Short mmCIF file of C-alpha atoms in Angstrom, two decimals:
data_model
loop_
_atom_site.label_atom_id
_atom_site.label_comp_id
_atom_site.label_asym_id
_atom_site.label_seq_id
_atom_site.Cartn_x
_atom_site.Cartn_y
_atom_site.Cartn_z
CA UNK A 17 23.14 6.62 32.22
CA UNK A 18 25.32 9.71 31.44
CA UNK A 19 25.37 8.85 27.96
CA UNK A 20 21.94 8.48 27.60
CA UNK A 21 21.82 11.74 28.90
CA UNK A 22 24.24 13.33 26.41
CA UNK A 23 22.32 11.47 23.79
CA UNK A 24 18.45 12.70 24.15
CA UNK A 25 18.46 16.14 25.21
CA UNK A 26 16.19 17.33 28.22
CA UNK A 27 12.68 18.38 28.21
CA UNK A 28 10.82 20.45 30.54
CA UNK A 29 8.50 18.72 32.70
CA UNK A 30 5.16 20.87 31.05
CA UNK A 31 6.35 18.82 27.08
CA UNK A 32 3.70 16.64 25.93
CA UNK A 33 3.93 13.44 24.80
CA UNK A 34 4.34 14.24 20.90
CA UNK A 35 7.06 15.85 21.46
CA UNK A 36 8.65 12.86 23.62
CA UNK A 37 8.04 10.90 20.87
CA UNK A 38 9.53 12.98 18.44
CA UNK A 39 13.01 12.99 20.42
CA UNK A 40 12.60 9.31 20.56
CA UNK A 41 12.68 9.31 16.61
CA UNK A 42 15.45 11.33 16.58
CA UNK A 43 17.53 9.31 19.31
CA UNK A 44 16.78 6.29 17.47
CA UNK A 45 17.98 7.51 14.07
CA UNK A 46 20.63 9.50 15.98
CA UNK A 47 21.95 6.14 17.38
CA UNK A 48 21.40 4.23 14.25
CA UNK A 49 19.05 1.50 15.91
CA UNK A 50 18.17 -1.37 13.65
CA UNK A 51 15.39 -3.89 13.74
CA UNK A 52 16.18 -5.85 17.02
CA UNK A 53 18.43 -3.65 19.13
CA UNK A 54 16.86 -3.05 22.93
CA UNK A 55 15.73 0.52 23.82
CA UNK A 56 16.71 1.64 27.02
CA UNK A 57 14.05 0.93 29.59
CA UNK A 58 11.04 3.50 30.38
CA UNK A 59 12.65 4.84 33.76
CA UNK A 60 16.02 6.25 32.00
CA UNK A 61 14.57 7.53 29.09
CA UNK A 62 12.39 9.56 31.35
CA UNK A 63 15.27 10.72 33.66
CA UNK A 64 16.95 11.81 30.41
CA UNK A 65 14.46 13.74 29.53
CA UNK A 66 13.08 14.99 32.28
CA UNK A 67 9.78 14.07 32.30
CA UNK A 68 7.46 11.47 34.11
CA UNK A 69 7.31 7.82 33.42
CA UNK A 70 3.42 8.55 32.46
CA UNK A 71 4.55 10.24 29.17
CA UNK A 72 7.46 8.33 28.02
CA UNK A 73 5.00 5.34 28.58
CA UNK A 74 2.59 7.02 26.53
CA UNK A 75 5.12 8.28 23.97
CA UNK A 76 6.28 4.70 23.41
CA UNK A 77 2.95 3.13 23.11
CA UNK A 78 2.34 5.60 20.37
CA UNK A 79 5.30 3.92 18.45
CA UNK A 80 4.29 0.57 19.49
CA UNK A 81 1.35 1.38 17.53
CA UNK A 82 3.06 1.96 14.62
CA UNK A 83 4.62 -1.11 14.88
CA UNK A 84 8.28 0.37 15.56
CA UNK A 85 8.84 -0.92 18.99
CA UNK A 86 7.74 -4.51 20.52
CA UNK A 87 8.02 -5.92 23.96
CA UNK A 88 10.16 -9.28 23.83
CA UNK A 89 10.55 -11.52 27.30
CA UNK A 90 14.03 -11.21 29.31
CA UNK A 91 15.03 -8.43 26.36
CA UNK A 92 12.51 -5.42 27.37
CA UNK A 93 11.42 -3.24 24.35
CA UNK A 94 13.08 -3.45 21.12
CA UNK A 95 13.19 -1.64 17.77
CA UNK A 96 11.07 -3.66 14.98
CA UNK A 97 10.64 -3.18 11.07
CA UNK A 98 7.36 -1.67 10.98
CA UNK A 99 4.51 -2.59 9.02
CA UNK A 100 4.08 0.44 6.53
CA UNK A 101 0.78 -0.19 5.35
CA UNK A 102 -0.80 -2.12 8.44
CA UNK A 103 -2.50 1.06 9.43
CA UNK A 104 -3.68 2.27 5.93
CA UNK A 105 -5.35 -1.50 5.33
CA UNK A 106 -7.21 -0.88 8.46
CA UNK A 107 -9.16 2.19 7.22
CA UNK A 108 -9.12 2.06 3.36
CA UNK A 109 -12.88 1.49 3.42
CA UNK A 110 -14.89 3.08 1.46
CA UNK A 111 -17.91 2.83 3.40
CA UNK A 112 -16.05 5.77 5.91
CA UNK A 113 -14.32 7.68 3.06
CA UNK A 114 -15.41 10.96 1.37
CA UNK A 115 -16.48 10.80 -2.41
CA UNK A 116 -12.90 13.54 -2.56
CA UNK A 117 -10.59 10.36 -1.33
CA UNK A 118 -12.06 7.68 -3.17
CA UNK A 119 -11.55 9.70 -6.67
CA UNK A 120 -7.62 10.28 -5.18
CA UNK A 121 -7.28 6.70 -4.39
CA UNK A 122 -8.55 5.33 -7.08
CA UNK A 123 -6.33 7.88 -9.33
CA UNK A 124 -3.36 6.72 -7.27
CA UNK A 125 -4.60 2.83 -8.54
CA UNK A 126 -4.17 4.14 -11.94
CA UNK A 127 -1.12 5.80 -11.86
CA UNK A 128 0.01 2.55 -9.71
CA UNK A 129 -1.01 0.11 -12.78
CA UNK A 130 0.54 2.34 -15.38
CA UNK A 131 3.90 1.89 -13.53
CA UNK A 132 3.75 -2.30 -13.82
CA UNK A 133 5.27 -2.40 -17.56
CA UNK A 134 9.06 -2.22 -16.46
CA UNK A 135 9.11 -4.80 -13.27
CA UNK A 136 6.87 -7.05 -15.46
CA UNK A 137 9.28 -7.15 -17.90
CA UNK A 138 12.13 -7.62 -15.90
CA UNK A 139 10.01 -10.78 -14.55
CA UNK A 140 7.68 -12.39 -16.43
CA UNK A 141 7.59 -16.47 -17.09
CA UNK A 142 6.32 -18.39 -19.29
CA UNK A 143 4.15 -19.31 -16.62
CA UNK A 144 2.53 -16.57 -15.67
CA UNK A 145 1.49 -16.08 -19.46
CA UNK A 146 -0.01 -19.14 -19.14
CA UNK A 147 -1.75 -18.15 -16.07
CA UNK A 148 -2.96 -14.81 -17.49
CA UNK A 149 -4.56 -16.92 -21.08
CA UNK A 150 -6.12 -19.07 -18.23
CA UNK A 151 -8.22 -15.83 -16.32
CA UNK A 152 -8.71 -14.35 -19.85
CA UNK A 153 -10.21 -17.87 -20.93
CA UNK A 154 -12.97 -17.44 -18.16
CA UNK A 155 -14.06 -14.21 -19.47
CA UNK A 156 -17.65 -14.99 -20.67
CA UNK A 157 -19.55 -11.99 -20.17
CA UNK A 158 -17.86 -8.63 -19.18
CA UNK A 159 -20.94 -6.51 -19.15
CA UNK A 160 -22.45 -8.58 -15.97
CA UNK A 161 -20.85 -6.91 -12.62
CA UNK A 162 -19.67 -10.30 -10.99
CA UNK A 163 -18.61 -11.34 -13.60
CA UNK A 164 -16.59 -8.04 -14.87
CA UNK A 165 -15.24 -7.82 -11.12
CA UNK A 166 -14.13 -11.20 -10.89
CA UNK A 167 -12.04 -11.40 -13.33
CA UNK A 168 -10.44 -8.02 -13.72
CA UNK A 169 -9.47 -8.73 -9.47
CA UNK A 170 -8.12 -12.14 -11.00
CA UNK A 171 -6.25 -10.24 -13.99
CA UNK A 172 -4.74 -7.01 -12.61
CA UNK A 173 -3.45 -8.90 -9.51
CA UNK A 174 -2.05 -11.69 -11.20
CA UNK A 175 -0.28 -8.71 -12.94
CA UNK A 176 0.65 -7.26 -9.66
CA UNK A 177 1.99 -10.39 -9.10
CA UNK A 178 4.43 -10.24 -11.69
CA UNK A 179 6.31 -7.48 -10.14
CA UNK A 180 7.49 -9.82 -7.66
CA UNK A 181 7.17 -6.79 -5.07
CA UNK A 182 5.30 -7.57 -1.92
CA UNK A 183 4.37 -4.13 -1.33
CA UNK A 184 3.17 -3.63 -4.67
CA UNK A 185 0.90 -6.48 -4.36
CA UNK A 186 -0.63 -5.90 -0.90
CA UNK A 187 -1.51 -2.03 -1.79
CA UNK A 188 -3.35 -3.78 -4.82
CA UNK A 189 -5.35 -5.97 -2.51
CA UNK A 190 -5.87 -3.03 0.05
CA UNK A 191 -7.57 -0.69 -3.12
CA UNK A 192 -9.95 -4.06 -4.21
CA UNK A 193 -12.70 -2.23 -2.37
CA UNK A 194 -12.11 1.31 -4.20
CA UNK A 195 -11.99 -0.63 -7.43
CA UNK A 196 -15.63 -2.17 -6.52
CA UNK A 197 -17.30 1.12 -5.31
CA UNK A 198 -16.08 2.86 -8.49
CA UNK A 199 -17.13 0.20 -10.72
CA UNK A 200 -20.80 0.09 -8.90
CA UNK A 201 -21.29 3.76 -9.22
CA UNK A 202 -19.92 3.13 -12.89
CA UNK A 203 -23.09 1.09 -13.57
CA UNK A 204 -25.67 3.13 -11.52
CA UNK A 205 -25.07 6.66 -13.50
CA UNK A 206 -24.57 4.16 -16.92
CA UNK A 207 -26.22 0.93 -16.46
CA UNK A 208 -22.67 -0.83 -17.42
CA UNK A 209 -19.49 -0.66 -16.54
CA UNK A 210 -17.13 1.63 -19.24
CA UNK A 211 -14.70 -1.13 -21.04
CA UNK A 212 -11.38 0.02 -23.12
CA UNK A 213 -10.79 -1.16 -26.66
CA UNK A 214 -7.25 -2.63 -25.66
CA UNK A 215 -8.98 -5.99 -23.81
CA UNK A 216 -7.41 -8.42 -21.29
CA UNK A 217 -6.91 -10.45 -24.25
CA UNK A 218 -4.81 -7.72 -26.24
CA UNK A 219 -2.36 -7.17 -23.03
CA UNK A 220 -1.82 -10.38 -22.67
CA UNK A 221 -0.57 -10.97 -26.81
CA UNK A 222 1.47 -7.69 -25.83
CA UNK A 223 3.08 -9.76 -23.02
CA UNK A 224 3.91 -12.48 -25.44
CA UNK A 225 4.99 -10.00 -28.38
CA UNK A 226 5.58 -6.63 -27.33
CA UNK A 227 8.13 -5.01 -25.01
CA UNK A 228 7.52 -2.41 -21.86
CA UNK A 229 6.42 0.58 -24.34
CA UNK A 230 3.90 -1.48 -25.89
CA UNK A 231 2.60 -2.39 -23.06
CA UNK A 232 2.24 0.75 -21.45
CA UNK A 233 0.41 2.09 -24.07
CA UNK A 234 -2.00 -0.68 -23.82
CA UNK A 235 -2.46 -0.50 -20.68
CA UNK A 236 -3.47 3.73 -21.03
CA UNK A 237 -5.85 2.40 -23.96
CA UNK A 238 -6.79 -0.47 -21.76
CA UNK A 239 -8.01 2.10 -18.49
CA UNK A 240 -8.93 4.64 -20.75
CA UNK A 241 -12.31 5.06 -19.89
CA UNK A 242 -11.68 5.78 -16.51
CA UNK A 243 -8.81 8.86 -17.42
CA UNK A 244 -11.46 10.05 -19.23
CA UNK A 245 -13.78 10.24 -16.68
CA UNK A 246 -11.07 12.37 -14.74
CA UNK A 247 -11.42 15.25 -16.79
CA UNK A 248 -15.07 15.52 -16.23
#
């Protein structure tokens, strides 16, 4: 108990619960707590800081939230790898977004796909070659929105794919629904959707011919229309 004294300094008993939490980061980092070490429990974090059991409770269930703490039987609460983008999947829709955010996030999607050459490169199979020829096979008529949105989802994430990084793949699936609003105001103000002259066809012979360069300027040509639609 005198440790965990020394450890978290004091607060008075007025502090709110922010900043309880924010000496809980700090303890925890402090300490060098990994995934699966036990937290002290609620009543000696509170002595050691001096405030009521109310507002460490409420401090903790604020991390618990974030998916940094859990509750485990017979162990009490314990420090757990959080999930970085559970909360961001929860409220990327665009249905309660401003017009200001969708254009960001859908930039950031952009940027995002112009980044793939190099862990493509470093990953690619034969196989997933094949499985690109396959989507780009089922193309028939890219002017027709279901169509156009089926098979650029099936495309770009089986690119995504490639990278063989998780994260990489489930922000691609979290900005599906930006990529569908865009492409629906796309053919409102246009009456089609805007197409590049490199095709799904083209990136995939770079894939089988080109290197990381190649590809990354196919890719630029490839989302061209929608850079230049940036500058508007």
């Amino acid at each position: 108990m005198n440790d965990l004294k020394n450890d978290i300094q004091p607060l008075g008993a007025s502090t709110m619960a922010d900043m309880v939490e924010s000496r809980l980061r700090e303890y925890l980092k402090r300490k060098s707590f990994v995934p699966g070490d036990a937290l002290p429990k609620e009543q000696e974090l509170a002595d050691a800081l001096g405030v009521s059991r109310n507002v460490v409770r409420e401090a903790l269930s604020r991390l618990r939230m974030l998916g940094m703490i859990d509750t485990r039987k017979k162990r009490g609460m314990v420090l757990t790898q959080p999930d970085i983008l559970g909360s961001l999947e929860r409220v990327l829709d665009p249905l309660i977004l401003g017009k200001n955010t969708l254009k960001d996030i859908f930039e950031l999607r952009l940027v995002l796909e112009m980044g793939l050459a190099d862990l493509i490169y470093l990953r690619k199979t034969p196989e997933d070659i094949t499985a690109l020829e396959t989507i780009v096979a089922q193309e028939v008529n890219k002017q027709q929105k279901p169509f156009r949105v089926e098979h650029e989802i099936a495309f770009h994430g089986k690119l995504y794919q490639m990278t063989g990084n998780d994260t990489y793949m489930r922000f691609q699936k979290m900005l599906l629904p930006v990529f569908e609003y865009v492409l629906d105001y796309e053919i409102q103000v246009n009456g089609q959707a805007d197409v590049g002259k490199v095709t799904h066809h083209d990136l995939v012979e770079i894939l089988k011919t080109g290197d990381s360069e190649d590809f990354r300027r196919g890719m630029k040509a490839h989302l061209k229309p929608h850079f230049d639609r940036l500058k508007a």
